[in-house]
Short mmCIF file of C-alpha atoms and ligand atoms in Angstrom, two decimals:
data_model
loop_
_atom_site.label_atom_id
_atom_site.label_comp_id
_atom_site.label_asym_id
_atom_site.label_seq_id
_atom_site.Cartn_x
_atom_site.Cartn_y
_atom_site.Cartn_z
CA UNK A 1 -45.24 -45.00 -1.40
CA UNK A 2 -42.20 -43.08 0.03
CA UNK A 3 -38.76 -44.83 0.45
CA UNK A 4 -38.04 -45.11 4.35
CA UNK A 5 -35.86 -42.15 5.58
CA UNK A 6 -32.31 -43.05 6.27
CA UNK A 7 -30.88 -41.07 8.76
CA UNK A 8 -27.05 -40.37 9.47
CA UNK A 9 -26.87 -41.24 13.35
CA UNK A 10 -29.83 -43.73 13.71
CA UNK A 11 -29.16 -45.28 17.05
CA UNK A 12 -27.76 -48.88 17.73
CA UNK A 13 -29.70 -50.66 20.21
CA UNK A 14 -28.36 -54.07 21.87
CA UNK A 15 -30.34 -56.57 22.92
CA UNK A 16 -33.70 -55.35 24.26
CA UNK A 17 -34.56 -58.26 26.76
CA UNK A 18 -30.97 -57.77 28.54
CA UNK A 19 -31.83 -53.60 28.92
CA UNK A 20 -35.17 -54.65 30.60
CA UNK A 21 -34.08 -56.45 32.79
CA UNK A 22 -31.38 -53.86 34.28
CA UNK A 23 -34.56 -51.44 34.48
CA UNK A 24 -36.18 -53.60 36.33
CA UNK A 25 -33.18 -54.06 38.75
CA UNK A 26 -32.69 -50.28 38.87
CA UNK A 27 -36.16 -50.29 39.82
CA UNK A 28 -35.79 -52.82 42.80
CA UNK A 29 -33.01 -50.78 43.97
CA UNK A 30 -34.96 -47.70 43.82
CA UNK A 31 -31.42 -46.38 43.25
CA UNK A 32 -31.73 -44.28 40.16
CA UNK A 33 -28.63 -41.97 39.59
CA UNK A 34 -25.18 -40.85 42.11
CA UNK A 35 -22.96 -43.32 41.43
CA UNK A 36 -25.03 -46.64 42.08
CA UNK A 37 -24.28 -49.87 41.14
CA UNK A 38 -24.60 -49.93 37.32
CA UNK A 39 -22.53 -47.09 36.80
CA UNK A 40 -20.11 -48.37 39.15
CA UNK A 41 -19.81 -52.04 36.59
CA UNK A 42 -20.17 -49.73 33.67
CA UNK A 43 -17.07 -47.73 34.53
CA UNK A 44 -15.00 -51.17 35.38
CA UNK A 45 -16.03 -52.66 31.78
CA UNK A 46 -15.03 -49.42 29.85
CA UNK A 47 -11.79 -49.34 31.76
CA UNK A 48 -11.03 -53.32 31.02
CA UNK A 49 -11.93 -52.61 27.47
CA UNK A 50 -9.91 -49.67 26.61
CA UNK A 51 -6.92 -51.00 29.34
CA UNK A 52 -7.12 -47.38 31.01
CA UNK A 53 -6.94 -47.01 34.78
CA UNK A 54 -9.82 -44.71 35.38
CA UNK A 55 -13.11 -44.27 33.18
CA UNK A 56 -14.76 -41.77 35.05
CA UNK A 57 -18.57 -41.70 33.25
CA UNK A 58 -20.35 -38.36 32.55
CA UNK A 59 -24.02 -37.15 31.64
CA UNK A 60 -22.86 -36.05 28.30
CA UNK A 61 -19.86 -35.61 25.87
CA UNK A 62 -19.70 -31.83 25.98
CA UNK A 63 -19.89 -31.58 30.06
CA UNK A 64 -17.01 -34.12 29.55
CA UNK A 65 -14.99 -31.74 27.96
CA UNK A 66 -16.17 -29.14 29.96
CA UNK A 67 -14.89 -30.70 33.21
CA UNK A 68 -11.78 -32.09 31.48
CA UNK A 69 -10.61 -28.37 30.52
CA UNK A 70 -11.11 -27.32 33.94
CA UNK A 71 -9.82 -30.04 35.89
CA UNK A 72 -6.69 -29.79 33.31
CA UNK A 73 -6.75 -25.79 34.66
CA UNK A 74 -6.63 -24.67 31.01
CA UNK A 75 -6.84 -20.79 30.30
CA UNK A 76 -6.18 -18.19 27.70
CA UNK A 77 -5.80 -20.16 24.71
CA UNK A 78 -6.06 -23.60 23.42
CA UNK A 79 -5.44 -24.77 19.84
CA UNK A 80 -8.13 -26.60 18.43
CA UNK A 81 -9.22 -27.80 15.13
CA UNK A 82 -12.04 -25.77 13.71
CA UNK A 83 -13.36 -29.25 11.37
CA UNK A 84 -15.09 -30.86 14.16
CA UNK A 85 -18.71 -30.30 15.99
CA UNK A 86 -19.26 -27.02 17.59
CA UNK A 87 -19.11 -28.61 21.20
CA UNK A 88 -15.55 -28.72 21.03
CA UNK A 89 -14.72 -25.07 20.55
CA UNK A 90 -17.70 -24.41 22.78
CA UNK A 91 -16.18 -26.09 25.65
CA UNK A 92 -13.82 -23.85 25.61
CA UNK A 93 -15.41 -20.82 25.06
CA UNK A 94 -18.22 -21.55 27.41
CA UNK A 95 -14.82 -21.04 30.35
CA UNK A 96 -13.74 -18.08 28.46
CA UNK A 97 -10.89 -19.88 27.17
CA UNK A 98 -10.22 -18.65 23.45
CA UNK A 99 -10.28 -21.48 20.70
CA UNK A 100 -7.81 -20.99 18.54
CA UNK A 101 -8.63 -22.59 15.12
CA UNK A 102 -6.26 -24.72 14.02
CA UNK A 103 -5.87 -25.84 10.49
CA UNK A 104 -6.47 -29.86 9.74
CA UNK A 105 -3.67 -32.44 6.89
CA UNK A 106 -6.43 -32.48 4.19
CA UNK A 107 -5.27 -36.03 4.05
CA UNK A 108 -6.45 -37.40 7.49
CA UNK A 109 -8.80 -34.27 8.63
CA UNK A 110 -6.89 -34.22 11.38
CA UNK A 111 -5.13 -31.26 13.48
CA UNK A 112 -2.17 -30.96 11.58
CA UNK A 113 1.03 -30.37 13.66
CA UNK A 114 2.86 -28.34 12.34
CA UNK A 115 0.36 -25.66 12.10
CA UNK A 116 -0.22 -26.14 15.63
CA UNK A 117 3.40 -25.46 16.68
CA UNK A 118 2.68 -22.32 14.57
CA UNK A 119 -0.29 -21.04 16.62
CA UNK A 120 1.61 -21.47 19.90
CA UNK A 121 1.60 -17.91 21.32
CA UNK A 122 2.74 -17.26 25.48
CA UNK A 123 -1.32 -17.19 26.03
CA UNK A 124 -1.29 -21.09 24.73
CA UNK A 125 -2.10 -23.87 27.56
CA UNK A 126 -3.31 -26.51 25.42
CA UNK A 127 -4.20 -28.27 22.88
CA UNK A 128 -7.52 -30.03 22.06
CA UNK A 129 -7.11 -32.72 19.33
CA UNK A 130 -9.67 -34.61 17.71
CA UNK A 131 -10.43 -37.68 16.34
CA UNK A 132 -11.84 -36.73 13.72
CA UNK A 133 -14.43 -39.42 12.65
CA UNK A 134 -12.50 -42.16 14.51
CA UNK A 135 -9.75 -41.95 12.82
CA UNK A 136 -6.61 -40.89 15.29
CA UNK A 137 -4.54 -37.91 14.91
CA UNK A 138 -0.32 -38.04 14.33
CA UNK A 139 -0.83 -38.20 18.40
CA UNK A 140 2.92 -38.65 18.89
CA UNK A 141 4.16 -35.30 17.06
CA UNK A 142 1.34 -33.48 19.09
CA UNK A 143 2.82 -35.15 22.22
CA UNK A 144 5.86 -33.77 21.39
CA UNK A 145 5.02 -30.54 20.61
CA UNK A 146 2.79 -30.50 24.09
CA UNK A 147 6.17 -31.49 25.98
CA UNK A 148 8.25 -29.52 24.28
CA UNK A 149 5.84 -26.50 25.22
CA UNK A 150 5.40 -27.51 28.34
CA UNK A 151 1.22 -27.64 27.22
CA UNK A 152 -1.09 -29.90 28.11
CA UNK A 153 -2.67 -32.39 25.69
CA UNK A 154 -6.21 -33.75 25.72
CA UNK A 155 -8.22 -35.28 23.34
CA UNK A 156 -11.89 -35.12 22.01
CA UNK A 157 -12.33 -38.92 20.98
CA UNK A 158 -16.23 -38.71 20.69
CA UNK A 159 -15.66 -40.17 17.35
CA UNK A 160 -13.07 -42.51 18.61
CA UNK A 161 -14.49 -45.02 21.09
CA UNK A 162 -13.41 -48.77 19.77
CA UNK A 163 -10.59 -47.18 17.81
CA UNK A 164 -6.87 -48.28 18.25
CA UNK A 165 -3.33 -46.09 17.58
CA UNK A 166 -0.45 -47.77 16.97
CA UNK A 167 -2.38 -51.38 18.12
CA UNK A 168 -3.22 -49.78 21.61
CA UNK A 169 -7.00 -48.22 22.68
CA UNK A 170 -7.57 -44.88 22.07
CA UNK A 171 -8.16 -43.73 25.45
CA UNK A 172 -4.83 -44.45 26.55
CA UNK A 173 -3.26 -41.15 25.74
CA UNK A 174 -2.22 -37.31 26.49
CA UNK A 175 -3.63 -36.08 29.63
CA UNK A 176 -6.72 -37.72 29.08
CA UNK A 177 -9.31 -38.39 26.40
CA UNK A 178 -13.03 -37.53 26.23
CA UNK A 179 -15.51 -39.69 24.75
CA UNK A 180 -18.87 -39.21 23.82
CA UNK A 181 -21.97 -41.99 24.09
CA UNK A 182 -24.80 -39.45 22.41
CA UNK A 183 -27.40 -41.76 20.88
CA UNK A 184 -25.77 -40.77 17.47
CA UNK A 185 -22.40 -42.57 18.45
CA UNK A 186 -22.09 -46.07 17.49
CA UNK A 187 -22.14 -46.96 21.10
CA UNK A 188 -24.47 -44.99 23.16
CA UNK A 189 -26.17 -44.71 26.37
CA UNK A 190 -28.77 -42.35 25.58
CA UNK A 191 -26.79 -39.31 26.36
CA UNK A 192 -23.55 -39.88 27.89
CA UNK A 193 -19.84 -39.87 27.73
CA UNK A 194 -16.91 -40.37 29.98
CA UNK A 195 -13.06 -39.23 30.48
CA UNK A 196 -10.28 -41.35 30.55
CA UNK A 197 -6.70 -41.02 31.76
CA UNK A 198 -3.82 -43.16 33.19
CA UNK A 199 -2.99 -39.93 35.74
CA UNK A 200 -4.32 -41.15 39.28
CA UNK A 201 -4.38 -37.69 40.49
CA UNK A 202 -6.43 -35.76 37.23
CA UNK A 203 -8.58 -38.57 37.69
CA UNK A 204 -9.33 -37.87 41.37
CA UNK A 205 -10.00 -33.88 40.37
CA UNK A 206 -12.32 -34.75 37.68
CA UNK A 207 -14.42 -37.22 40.09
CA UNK A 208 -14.67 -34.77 42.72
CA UNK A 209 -15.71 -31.91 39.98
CA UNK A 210 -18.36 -34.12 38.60
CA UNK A 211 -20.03 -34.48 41.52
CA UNK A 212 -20.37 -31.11 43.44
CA UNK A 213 -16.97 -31.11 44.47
CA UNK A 214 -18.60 -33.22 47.24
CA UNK A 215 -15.59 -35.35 49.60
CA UNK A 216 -17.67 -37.28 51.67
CA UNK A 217 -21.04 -36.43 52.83
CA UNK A 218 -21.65 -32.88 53.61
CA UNK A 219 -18.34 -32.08 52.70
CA UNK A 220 -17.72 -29.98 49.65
CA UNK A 221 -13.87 -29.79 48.93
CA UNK A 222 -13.79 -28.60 45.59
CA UNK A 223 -15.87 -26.39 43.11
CA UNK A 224 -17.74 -28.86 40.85
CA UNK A 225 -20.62 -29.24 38.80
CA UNK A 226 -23.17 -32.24 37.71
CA UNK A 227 -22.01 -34.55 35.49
CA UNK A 228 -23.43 -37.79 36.63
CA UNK A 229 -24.15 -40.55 34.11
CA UNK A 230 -27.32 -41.89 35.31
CA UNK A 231 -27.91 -45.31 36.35
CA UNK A 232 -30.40 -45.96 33.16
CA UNK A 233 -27.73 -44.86 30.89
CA UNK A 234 -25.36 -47.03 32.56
CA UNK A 235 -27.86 -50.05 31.51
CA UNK A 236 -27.84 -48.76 28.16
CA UNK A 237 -24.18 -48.95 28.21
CA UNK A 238 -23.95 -52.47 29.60
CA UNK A 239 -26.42 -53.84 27.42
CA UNK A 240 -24.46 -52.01 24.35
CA UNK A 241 -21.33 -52.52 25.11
CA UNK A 242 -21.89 -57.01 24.98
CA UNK A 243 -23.15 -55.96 21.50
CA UNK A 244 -19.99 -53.72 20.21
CA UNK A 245 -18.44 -56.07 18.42
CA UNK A 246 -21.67 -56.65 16.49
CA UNK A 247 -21.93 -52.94 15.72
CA UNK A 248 -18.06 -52.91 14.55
CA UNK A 249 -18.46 -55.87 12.30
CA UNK A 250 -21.94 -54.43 10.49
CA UNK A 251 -20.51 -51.08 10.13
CA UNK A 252 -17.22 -52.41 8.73
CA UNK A 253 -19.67 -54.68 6.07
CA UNK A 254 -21.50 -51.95 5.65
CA UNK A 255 -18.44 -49.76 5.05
CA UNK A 256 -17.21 -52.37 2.26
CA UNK A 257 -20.40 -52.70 0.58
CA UNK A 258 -20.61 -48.82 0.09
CA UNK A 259 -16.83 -48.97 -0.79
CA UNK A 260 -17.67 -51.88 -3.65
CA UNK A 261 -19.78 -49.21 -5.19
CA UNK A 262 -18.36 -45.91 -4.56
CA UNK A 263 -14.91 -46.69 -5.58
CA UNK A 264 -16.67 -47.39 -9.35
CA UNK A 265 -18.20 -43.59 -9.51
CA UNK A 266 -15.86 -40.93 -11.01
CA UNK A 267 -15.79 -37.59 -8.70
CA UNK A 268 -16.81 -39.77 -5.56
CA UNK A 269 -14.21 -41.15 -2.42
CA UNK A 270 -15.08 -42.54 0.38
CA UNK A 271 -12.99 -42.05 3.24
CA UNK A 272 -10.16 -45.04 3.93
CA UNK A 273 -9.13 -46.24 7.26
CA UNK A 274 -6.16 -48.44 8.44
CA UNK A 275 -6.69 -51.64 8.30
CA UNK A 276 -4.16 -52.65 10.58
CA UNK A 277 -5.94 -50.91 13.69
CA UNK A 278 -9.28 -51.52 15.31
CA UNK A 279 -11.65 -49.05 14.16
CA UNK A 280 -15.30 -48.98 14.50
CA UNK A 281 -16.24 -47.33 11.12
CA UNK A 282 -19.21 -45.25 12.28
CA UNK A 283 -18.88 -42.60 10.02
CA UNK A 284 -19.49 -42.80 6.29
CA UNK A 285 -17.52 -40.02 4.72
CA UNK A 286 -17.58 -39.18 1.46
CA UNK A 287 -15.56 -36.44 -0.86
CA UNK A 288 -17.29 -34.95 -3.74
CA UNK A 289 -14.88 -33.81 -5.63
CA UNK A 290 -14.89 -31.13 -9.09
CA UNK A 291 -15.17 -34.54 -11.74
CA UNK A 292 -18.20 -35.51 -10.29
CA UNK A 293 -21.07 -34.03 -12.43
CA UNK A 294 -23.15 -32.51 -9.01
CA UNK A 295 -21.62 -30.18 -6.61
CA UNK A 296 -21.87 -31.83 -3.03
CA UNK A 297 -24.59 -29.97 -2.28
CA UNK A 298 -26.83 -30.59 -5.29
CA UNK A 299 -26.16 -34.32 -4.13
CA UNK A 300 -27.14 -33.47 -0.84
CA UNK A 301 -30.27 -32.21 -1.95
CA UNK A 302 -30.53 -34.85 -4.25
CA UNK A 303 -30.04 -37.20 -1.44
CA UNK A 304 -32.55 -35.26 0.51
CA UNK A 305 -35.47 -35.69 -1.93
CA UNK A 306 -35.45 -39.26 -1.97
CA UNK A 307 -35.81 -39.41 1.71
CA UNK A 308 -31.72 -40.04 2.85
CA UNK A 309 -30.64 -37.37 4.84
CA UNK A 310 -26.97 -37.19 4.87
CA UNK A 311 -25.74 -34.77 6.73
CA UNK A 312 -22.22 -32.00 6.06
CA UNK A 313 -20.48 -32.64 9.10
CA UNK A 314 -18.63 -30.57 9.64
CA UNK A 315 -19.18 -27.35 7.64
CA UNK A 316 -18.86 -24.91 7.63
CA UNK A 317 -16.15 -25.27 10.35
CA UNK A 318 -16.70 -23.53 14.26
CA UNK A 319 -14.55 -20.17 12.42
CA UNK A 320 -17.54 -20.16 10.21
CA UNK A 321 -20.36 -20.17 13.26
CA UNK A 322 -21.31 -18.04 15.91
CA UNK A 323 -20.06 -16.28 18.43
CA UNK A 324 -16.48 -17.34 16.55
CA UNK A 325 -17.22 -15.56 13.24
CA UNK A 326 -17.48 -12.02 15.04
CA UNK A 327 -14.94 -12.95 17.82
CA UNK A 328 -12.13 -14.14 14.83
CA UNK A 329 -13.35 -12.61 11.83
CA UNK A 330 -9.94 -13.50 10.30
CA UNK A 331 -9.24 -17.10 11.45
CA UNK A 332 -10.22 -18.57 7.93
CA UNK A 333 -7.09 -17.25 6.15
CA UNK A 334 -5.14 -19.81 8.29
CA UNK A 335 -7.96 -22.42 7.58
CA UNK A 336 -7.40 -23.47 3.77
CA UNK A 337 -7.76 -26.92 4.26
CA UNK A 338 -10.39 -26.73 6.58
CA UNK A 339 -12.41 -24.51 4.12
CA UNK A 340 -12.09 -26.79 1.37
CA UNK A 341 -12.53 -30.12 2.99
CA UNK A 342 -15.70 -29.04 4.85
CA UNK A 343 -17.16 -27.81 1.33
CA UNK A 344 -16.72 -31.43 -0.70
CA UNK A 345 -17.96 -34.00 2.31
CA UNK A 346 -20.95 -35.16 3.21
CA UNK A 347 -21.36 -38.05 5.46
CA UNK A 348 -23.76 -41.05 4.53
CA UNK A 349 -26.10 -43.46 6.52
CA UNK A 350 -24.66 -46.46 8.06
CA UNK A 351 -24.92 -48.64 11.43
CA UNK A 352 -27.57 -51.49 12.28
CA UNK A 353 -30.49 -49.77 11.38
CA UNK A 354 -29.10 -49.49 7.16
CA UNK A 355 -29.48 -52.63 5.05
CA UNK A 356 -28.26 -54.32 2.22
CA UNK A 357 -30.91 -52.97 0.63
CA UNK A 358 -30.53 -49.63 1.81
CA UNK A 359 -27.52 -49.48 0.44
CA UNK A 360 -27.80 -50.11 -2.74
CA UNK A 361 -30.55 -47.49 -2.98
CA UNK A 362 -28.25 -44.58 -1.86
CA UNK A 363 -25.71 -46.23 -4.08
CA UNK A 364 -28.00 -46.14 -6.96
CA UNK A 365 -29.01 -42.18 -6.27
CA UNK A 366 -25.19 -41.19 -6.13
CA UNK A 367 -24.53 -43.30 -9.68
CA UNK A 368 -27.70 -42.07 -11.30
N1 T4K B 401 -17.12 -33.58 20.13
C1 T4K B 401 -17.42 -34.08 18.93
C2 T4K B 401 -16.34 -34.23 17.93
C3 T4K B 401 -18.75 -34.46 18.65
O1 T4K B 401 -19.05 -34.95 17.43
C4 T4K B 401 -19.73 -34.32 19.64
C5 T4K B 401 -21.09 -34.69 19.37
C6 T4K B 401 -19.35 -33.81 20.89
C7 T4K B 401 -18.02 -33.44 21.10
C8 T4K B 401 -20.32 -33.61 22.01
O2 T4K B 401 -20.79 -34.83 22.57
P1 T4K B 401 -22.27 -34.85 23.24
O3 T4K B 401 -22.35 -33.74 24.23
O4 T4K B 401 -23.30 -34.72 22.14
O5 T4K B 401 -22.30 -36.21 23.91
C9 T4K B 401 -25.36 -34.79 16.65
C10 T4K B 401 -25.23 -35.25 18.09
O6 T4K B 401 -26.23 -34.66 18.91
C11 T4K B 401 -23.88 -34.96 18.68
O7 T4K B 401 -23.75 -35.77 19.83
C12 T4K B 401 -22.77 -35.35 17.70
N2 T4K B 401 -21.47 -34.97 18.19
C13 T4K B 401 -23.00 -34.69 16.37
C14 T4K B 401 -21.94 -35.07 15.38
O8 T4K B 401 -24.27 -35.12 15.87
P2 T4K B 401 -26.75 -32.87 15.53
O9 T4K B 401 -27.00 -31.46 15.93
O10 T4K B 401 -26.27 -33.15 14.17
O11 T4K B 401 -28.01 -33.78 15.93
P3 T4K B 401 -29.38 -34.04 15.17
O12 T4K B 401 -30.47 -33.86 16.15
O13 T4K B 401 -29.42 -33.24 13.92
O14 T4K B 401 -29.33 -35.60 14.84
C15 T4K B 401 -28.35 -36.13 14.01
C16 T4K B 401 -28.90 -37.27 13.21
O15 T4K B 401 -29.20 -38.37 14.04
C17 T4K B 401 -30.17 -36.98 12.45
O16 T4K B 401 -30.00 -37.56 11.16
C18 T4K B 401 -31.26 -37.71 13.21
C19 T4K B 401 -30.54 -38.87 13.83
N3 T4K B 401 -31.07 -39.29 15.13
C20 T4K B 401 -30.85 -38.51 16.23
C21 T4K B 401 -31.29 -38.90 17.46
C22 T4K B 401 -31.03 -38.02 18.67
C23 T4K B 401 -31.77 -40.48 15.24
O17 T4K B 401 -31.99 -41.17 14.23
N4 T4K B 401 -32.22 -40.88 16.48
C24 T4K B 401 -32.00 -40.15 17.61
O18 T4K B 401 -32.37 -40.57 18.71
O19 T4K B 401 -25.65 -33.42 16.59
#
């Protein structure tokens, strides 16, 4: 018999009976999407739980960014790190804004400042920063840069929801901050996402842009698009968020278990977080590095055979990916780091849907 497939991004689901029951009421209602009640409590519990003033929820993570760029009134260039899923250079493109890759600190995978000060051209509006795999950037140095520049400063957190810089909620800083709630994300609500910001007045924009530009009925104010959450992802995000800290707590076991082994095979390291900072450990990244006997893609296919499908994110890098490889044919000789980290990583399985068992099984392929 074949071993069950393990997939990278298997989705957490909270408790089933609770969901129902918010269907039902949607239901009842007969008030299914445009702001209705759900999405209304949905938007009050994210802000209480990152302690931002305005969560403003959206349809999806990329429309997010989309809207946040725009309501931000980015143009010509924005730095961005190319190590990070193709949405985020695509939300810039997709405005005819030009990406320009950044290079990432091959210690954190982060957008690493000082190459960003070094990209700064008169074009340069902003800078796009991402959390890569939940783990925050040096956000202070990039703040400082941004002010010194006179840039703006927003962040793609869609790795980052539940994380904490410096012991406060990521969410809380630059301009704003864009999450993502795909149903790959730790936390999701279907498809979904939301911005948040502490600026009363960006937040006000990005509302009005999300929904038509309307100002009242049949008054449009403002040229927007659709980016409603609906009101059955809100449930999802209800019922989801009373179970994040039970998604947090088996990730971080999970984490720990794969650690116990891991840190035993020669050629294999598994990505380290601080432990003095909320995280919510949703990504299982491992470096295979030139001691271990497989190159990280003979493990992948390795892992692949026996029915775990890790997954390279992120290579090759956006530089490396269309329309970006004609447009820049020469951004990857100021992408070393980039390069080589997206060549020795391959993220693992992990969240509720991974056991004990399950563990030791990918354990045993990567030791055997
Ligand atoms: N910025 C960053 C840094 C991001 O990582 C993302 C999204 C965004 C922005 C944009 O946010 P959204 O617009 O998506 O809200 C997946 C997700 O679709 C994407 O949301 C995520 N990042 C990215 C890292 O992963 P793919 O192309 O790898 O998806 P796919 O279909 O190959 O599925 C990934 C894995 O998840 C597979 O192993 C299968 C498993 N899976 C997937 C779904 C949908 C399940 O087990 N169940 C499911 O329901 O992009």
């Amino acid at each position: 018999m074949n071993d069950k497939t393990l997939h990278v991004g298997a989705p957490n689901i909270g408790d089933r009976e609770l969901f129902h029951k918010y269907v039902d009421e949607i239901f009842d209602r007969r008030w299914l999407t445009n702001r209705g009640r759900l999405v209304q409590d949905f938007e009050r519990e994210l802000a209480d739980y990152l302690g931002v003033k305005h969560c403003i929820t959206m349809c999806n993570g990329t429309i997010a960014l989309e809207i946040a760029i725009r309501a931000l009134n980015l143009r010509g260039e924005v730095i961005v790190p190319s190590m990070t899923f193709i949405a985020t250079a695509h939300a810039l493109q997709w405005q005819e804004i030009k990406p320009v890759f950044c290079d990432i600190d091959p210690e954190t995978y982060c957008i690493d400042p000082i190459e960003v000060e070094r990209h700064i051209t008169p074009n340069t509006t902003g800078i796009l920063a991402v959390h890569l795999y939940g783990r925050p950037c040096d956000i202070e140095r990039l703040q400082s840069i941004a002010d010194k520049h006179d840039l703006n400063l927003l962040f793609d957190a869609a790795h980052a929801f539940g994380c904490s810089h410096q012991g406060q909620m990521i969410g809380n800083f630059g301009d704003c901050e864009v999450f993502s709630f795909h149903a790959t994300k730790f936390f999701n609500t279907f498809e979904g996402g939301c911005i948040a910001t502490n600026d009363d007045a960006l937040a006000k924009k990005i509302r009005l842009m999300q929904n038509f530009g309307f100002q009242g009925m049949d008054n449009v104010g403002y040229i927007g698009t659709n980016g409603k959450m609906t009101e059955v992802a809100a449930a999802m995000g209800l019922t989801n968020l009373k179970s994040l800290p039970d998604f947090m707590e088996i990730n971080k076991s999970n984490y720990n278990t794969y650690k116990t082994y891991i840190s035993r095979i020669r050629g294999l390291k598994l990505m380290e977080f601080e432990d003095s900072e909320t995280c919510n450990w949703q990504y299982l990244v491992l470096e295979v590095k030139s001691d271990y006997p497989l190159t990280r893609d003979e493990l992948l296919n390795k892992l692949h055979s026996s029915n775990v499908l890790a997954r390279r994110y992120f290579w090759p890098g956006c530089h490396n990916m269309e329309p970006y490889r004609s447009y820049q044919p020469n951004a990857k000789l100021l992408l070393r780091h980039t390069e080589e980290v997206a060549a020795r990583i391959l993220t693992l399985p992990t969240g509720t849907a991974v056991s004990r068992d399950d563990i030791d099984r990918v354990c045993n392929i990567l030791k055997s």
